[in-house]
Tab-separated table of C-alpha atoms in Angstrom:
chain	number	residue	atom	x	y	z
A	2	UNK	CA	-9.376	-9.872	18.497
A	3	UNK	CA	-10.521	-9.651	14.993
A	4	UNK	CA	-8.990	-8.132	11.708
A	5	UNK	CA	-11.106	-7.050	9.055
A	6	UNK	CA	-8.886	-7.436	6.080
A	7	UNK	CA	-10.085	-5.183	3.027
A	8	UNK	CA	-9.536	-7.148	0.046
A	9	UNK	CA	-9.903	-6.211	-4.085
A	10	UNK	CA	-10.528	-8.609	-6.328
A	11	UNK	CA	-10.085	-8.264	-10.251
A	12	UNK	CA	-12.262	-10.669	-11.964
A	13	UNK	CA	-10.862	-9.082	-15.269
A	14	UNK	CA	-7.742	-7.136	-16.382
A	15	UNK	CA	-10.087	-5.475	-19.008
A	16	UNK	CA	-12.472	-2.606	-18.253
A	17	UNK	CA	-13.524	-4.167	-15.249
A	18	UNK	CA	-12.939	-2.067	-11.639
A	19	UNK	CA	-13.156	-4.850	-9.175
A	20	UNK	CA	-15.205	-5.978	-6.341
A	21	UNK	CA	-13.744	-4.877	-2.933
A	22	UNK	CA	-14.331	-7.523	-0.459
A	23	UNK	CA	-13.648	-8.426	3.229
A	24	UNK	CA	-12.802	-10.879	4.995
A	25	UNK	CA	-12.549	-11.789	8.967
A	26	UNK	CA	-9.619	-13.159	10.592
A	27	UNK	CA	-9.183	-14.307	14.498
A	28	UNK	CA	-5.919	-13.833	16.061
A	29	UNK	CA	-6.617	-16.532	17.958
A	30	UNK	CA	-3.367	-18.112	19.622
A	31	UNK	CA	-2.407	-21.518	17.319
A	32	UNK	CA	-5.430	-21.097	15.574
A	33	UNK	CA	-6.393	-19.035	12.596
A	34	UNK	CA	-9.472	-19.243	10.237
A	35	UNK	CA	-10.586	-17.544	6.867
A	36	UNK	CA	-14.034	-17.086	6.318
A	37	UNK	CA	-15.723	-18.868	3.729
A	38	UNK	CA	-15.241	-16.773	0.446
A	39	UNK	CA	-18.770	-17.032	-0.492
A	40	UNK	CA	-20.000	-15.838	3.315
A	41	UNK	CA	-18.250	-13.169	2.943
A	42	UNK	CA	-18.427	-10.026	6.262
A	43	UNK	CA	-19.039	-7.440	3.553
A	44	UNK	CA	-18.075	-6.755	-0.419
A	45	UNK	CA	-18.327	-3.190	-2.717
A	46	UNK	CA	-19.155	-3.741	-6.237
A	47	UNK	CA	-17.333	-0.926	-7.769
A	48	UNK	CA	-19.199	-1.892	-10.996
A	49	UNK	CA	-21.769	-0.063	-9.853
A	50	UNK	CA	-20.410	3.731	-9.876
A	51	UNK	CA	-20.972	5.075	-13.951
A	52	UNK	CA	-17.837	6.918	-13.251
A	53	UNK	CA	-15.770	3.537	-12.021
A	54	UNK	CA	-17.044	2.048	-15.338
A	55	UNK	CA	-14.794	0.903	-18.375
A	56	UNK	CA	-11.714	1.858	-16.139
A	57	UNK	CA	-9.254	-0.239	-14.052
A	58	UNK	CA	-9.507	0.701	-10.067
A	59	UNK	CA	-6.585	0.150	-7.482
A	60	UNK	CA	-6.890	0.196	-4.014
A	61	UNK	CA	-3.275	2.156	-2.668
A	62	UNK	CA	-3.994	2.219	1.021
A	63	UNK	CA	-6.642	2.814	3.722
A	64	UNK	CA	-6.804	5.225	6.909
A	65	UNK	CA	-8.519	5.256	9.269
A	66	UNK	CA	-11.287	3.273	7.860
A	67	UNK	CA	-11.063	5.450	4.478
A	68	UNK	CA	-9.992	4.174	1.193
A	69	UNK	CA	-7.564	5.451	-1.119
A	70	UNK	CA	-8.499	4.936	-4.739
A	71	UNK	CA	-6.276	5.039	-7.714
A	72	UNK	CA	-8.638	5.035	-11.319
A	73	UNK	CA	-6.559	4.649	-14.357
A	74	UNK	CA	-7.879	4.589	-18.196
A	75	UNK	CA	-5.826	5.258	-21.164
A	76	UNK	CA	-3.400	8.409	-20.361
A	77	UNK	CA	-6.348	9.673	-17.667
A	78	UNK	CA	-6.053	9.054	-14.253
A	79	UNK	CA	-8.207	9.823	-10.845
A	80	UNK	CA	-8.024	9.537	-7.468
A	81	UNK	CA	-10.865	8.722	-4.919
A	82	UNK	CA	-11.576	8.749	-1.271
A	83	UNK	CA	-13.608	5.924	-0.213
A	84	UNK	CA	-15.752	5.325	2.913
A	85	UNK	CA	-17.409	1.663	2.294
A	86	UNK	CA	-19.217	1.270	5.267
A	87	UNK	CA	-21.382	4.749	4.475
A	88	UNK	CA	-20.943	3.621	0.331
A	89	UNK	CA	-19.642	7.494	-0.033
A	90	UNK	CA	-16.822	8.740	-2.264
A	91	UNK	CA	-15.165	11.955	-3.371
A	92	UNK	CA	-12.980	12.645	-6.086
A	93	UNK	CA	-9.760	14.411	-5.697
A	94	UNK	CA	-9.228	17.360	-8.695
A	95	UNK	CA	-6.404	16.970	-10.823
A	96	UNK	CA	-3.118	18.795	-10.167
A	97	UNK	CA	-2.336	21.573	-12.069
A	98	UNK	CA	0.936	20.573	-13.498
A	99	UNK	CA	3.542	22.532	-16.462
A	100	UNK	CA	4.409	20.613	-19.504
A	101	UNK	CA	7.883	19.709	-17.961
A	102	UNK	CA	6.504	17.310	-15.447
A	103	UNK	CA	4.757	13.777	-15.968
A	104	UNK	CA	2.128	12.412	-13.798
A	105	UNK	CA	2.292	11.315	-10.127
A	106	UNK	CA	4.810	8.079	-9.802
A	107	UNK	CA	4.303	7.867	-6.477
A	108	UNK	CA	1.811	8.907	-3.914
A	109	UNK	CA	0.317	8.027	-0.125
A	110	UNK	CA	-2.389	8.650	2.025
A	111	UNK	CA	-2.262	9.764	5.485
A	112	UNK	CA	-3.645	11.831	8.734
A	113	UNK	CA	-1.868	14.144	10.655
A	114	UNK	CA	-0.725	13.110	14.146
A	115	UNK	CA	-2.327	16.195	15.621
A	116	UNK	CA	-4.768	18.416	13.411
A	117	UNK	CA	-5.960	14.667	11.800
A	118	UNK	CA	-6.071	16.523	8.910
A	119	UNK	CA	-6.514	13.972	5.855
A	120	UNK	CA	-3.931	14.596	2.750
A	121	UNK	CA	-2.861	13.084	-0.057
A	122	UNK	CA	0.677	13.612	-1.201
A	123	UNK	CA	1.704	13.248	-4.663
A	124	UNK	CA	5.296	12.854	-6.621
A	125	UNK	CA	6.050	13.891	-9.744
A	126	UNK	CA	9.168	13.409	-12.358
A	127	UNK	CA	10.311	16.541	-15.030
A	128	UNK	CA	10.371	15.253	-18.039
A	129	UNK	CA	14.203	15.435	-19.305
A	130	UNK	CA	15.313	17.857	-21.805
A	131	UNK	CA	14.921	15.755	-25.618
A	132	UNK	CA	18.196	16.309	-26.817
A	133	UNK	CA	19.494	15.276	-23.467
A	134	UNK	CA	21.731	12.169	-23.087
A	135	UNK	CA	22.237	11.707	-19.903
A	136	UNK	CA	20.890	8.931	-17.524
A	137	UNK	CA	20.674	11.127	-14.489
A	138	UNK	CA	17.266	10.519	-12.648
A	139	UNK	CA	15.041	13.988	-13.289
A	140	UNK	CA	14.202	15.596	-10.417
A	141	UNK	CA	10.972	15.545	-8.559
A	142	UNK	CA	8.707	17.941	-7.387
A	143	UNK	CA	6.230	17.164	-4.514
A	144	UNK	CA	2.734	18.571	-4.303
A	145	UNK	CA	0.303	18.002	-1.683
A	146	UNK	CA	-4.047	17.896	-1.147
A	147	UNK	CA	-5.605	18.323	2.140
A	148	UNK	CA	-9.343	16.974	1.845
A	149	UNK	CA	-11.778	19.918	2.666
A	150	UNK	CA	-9.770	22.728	-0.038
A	151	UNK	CA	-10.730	21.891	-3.029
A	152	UNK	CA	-6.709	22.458	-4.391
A	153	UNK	CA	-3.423	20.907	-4.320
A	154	UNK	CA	-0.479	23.019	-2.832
A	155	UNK	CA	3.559	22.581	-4.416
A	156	UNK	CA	6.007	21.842	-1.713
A	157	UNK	CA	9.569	21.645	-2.838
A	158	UNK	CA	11.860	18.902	-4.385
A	159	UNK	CA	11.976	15.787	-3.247
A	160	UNK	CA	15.332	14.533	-1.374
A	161	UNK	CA	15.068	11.160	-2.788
A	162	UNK	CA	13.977	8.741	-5.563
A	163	UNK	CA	11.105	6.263	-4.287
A	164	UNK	CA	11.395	2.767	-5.097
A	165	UNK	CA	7.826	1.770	-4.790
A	166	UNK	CA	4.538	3.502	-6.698
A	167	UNK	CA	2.468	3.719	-2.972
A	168	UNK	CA	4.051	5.267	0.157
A	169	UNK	CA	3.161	3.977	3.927
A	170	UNK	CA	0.890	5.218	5.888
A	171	UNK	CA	1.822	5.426	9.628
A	172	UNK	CA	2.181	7.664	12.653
A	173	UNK	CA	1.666	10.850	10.815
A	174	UNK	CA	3.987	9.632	8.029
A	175	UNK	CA	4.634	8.550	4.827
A	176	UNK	CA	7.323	6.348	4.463
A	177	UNK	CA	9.464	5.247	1.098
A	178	UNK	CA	12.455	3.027	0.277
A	179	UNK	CA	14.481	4.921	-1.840
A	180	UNK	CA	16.507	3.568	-4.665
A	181	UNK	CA	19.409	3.735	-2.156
A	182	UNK	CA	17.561	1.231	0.171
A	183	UNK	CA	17.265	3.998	2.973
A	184	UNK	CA	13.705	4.778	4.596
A	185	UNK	CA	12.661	8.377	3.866
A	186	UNK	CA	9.738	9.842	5.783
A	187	UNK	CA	6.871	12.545	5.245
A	188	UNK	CA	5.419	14.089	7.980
A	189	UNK	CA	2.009	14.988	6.961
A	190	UNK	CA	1.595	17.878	9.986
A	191	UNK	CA	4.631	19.875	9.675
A	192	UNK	CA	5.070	18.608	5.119
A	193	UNK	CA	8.572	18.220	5.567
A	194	UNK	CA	10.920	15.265	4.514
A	195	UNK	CA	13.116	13.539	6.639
A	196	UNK	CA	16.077	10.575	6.445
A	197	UNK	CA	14.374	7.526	8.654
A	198	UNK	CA	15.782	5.213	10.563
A	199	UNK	CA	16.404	2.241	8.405
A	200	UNK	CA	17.164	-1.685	9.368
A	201	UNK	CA	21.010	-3.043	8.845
A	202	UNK	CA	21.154	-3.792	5.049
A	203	UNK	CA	21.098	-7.531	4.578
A	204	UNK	CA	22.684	-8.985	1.426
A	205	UNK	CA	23.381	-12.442	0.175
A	206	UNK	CA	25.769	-12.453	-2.580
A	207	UNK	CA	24.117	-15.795	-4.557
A	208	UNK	CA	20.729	-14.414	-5.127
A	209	UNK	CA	19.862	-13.514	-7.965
A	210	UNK	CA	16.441	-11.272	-6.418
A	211	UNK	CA	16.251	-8.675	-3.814
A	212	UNK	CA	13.148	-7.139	-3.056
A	213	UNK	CA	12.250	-4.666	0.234
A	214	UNK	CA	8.847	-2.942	0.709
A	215	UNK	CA	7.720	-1.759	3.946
A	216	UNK	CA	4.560	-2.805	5.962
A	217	UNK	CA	2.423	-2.397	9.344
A	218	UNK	CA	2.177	-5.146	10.924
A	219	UNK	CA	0.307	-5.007	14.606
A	220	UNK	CA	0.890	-1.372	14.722
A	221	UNK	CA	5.060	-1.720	14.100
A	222	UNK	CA	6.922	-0.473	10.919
A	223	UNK	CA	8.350	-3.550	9.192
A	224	UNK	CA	10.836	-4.098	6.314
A	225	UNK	CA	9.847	-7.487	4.513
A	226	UNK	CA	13.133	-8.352	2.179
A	227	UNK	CA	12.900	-11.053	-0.717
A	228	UNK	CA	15.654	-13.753	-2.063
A	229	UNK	CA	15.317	-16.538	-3.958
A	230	UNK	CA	15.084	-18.635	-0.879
A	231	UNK	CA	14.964	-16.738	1.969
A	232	UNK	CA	12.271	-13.999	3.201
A	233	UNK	CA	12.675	-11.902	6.612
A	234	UNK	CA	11.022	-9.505	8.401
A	235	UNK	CA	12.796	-6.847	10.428
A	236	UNK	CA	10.490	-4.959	12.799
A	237	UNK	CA	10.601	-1.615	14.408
A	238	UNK	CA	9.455	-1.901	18.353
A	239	UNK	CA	9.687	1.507	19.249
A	240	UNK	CA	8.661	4.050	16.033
A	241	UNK	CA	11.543	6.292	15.189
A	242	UNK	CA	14.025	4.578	17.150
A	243	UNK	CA	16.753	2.479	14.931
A	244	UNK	CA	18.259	0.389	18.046
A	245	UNK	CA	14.888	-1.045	18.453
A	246	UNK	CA	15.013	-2.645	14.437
A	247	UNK	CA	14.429	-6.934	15.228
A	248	UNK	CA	14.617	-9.145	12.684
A	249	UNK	CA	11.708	-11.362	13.669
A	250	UNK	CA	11.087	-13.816	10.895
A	251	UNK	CA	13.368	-15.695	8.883
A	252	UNK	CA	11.368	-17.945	6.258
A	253	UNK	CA	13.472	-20.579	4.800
A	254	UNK	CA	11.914	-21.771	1.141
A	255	UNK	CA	12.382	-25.060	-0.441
A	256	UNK	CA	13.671	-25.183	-3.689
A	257	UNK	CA	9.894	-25.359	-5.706
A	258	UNK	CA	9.505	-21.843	-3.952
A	259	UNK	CA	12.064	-20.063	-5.879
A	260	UNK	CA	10.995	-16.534	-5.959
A	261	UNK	CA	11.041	-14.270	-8.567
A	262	UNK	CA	8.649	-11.346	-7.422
A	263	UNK	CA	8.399	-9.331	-4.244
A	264	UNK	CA	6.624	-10.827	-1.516
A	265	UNK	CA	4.182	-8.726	0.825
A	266	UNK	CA	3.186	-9.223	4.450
A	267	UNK	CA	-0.031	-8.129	5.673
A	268	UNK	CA	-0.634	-9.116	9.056
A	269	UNK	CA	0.684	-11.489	11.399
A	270	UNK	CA	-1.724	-13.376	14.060
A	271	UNK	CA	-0.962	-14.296	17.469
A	272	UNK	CA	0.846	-17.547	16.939
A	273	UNK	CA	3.235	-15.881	14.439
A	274	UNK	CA	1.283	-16.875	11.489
A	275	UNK	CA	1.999	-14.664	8.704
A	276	UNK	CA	-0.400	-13.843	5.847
A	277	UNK	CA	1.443	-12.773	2.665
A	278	UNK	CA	0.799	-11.501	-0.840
A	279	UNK	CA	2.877	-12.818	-3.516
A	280	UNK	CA	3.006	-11.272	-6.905
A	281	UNK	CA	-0.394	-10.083	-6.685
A	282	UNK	CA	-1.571	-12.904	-7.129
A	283	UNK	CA	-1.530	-15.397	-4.065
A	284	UNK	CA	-2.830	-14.989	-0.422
A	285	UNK	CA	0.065	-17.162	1.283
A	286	UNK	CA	0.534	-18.499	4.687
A	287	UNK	CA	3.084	-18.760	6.671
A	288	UNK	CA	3.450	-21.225	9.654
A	289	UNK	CA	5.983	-21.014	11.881
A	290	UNK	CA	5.363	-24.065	14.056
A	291	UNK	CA	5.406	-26.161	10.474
A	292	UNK	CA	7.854	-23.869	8.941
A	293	UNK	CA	5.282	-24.488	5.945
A	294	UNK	CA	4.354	-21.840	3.497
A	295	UNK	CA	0.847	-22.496	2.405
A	296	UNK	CA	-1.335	-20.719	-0.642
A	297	UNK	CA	-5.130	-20.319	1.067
A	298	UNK	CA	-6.286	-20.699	-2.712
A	299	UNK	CA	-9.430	-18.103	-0.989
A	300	UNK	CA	-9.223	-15.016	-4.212
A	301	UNK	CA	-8.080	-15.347	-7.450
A	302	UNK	CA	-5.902	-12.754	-9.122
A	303	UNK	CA	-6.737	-10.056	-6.706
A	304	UNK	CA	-4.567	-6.499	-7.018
A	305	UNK	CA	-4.161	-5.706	-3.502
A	306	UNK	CA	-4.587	-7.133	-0.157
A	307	UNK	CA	-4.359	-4.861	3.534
A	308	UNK	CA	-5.742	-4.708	6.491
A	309	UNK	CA	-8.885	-2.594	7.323
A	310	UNK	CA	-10.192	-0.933	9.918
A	311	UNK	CA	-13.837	-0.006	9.586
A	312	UNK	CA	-15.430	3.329	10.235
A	313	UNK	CA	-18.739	5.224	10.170
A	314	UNK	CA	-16.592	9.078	9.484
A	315	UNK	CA	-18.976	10.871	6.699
A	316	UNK	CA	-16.903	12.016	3.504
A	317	UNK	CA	-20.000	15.203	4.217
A	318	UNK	CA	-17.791	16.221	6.768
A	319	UNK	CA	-15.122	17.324	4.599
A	320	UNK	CA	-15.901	20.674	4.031
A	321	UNK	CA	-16.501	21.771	0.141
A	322	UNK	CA	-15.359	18.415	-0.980
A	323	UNK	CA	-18.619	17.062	-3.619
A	324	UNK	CA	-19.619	13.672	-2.107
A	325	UNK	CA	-20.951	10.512	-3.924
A	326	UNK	CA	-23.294	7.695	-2.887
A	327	UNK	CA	-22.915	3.897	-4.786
């Protein structure tokens, strides 16, 4: 079986929106193999859009084959959906916010399990009263965009303070790690919150570093959690069910691996191999036969890293949403 891993790679932190490229991997068993960099399957020069131009471009998640775009300049930000395999994109109207409240400071993309209706939802903080002194979190208020209206709709308060600027995508979802390490979850058919089942909270006192962030690896929820020396993966077998939470992957570094930033899984092949970002900046392997991490030294400084899943779904069928071509 093979995974086409989207890839984005910033050439330049200054006024430059990236290439997106791709990548093939086999999940062959014992065996894995990166295409060459320069043969690559397929690659997107965002460069070429006017309205990417002069701008910084992140790539927060993918769907179904679709893109989710995040285009930031100065105090101005958009957000684009992204088809690269038809070169279309839309772009998402701004939310109509009051003075109180700041921008989005988190967001995610998703479908919904049954109408596979596409949304977007989006988080935002109320600004704090000036004279106030207190160091109370604001609350937030929760808006959502279903692609095809032309509008964003306001929810209610959230029931939680996300940890992380991008929410998962999965199962009709979105799913956060709140600031009190629990997993909260937004069902994108019924827009309701819930408290998810979270892994047993692992701790070891003499680290001085403790990252979580969630992933999808091989269709499973998984919490990846960060030391200094130590990385593991827990991994949800059965969605929604917390018995079924296995820690899978202990990784044991040596002591020229001290981390200092969060590590992020992406996929793991057949053999157990698991392909990491760190910082960022690295695409890392991990062996679990050699017990070896390894860096593939394949893209340099690219933003974000996930897996991809092609498709040939026209943005055109999204009702009165304007389409673009590159």
């Amino acid at each position: 079986m093979i995974h086409h891993n989207c890839v984005e790679e910033k050439r330049s932190y200054h006024h430059r929106p990236g290439i997106l490229k791709w990548v093939e991997v086999e999940h062959e068993l014992n065996h894995h193999r990166f295409q060459h960099p320069h043969d690559l399957v397929m690659s997107l020069n965002l460069n070429l859009a006017s309205i990417f131009q002069e701008s910084q471009i992140l790539l927060m998640g993918s769907v179904n084959g679709l893109l989710y775009l995040w285009q930031f300049c100065g105090e101005v930000s958009n957000t684009y959906i992204c088809n690269p395999i038809t070169r279309e994109y839309m772009i998402l109207p701004e939310p109509q916010l009051s003075k109180e409240y700041y921008g989005m400071i988190s967001h995610c993309f998703g479908v919904g399990s049954l109408t596979q209706e596409y949304k977007v939802i989006g988080i935002f903080e109320k600004r704090p009263p000036q004279d106030s002194t207190s160091t109370r979190l604001s609350p937030l208020e929760t808006k959502v965009y279903t692609l095809g209206t032309g509008q964003w709709r306001s929810l209610c308060l959230l029931p939680f303070y996300p940890k992380e600027f991008v929410g998962l995508s999965l199962n009709g979802h979105a799913h956060w790690i709140a600031r009190d390490q629990k997993i909260y979850a937004f069902d994108f058919e019924k827009e309701t919150f819930k408290l998810f089942p979270s892994p047993p909270v692992e701790t070891i006192q003499e680290s001085r570093v403790h990252f979580q962030n969630l992933a999808v690896i091989n269709g499973c929820l998984c919490q990846f959690e960060t030391f200094d020396y130590q990385c593991t993966m827990w991994v949800m077998k059965e969605y929604g069910i917390k018995k079924s939470w296995h820690k899978e992957v202990i990784i044991k570094k040596s002591i020229d691996w001290l981390i200092c930033q969060p590590i992020y899984p992406i996929d793991r092949l057949n053999d157990g191999t698991v392909l990491m970002v760190y910082h960022q900046d690295k695409l890392l392997i991990y062996s679990p036969q050699r017990k070896t991490i390894e860096d593939t030294g394949i893209f340099y400084r690219c933003v974000t890293r996930m897996a991809y899943r092609p498709t040939f779904l026209k943005l055109q069928s999204f009702g009165s949403e304007r389409v673009y071509v590159f």
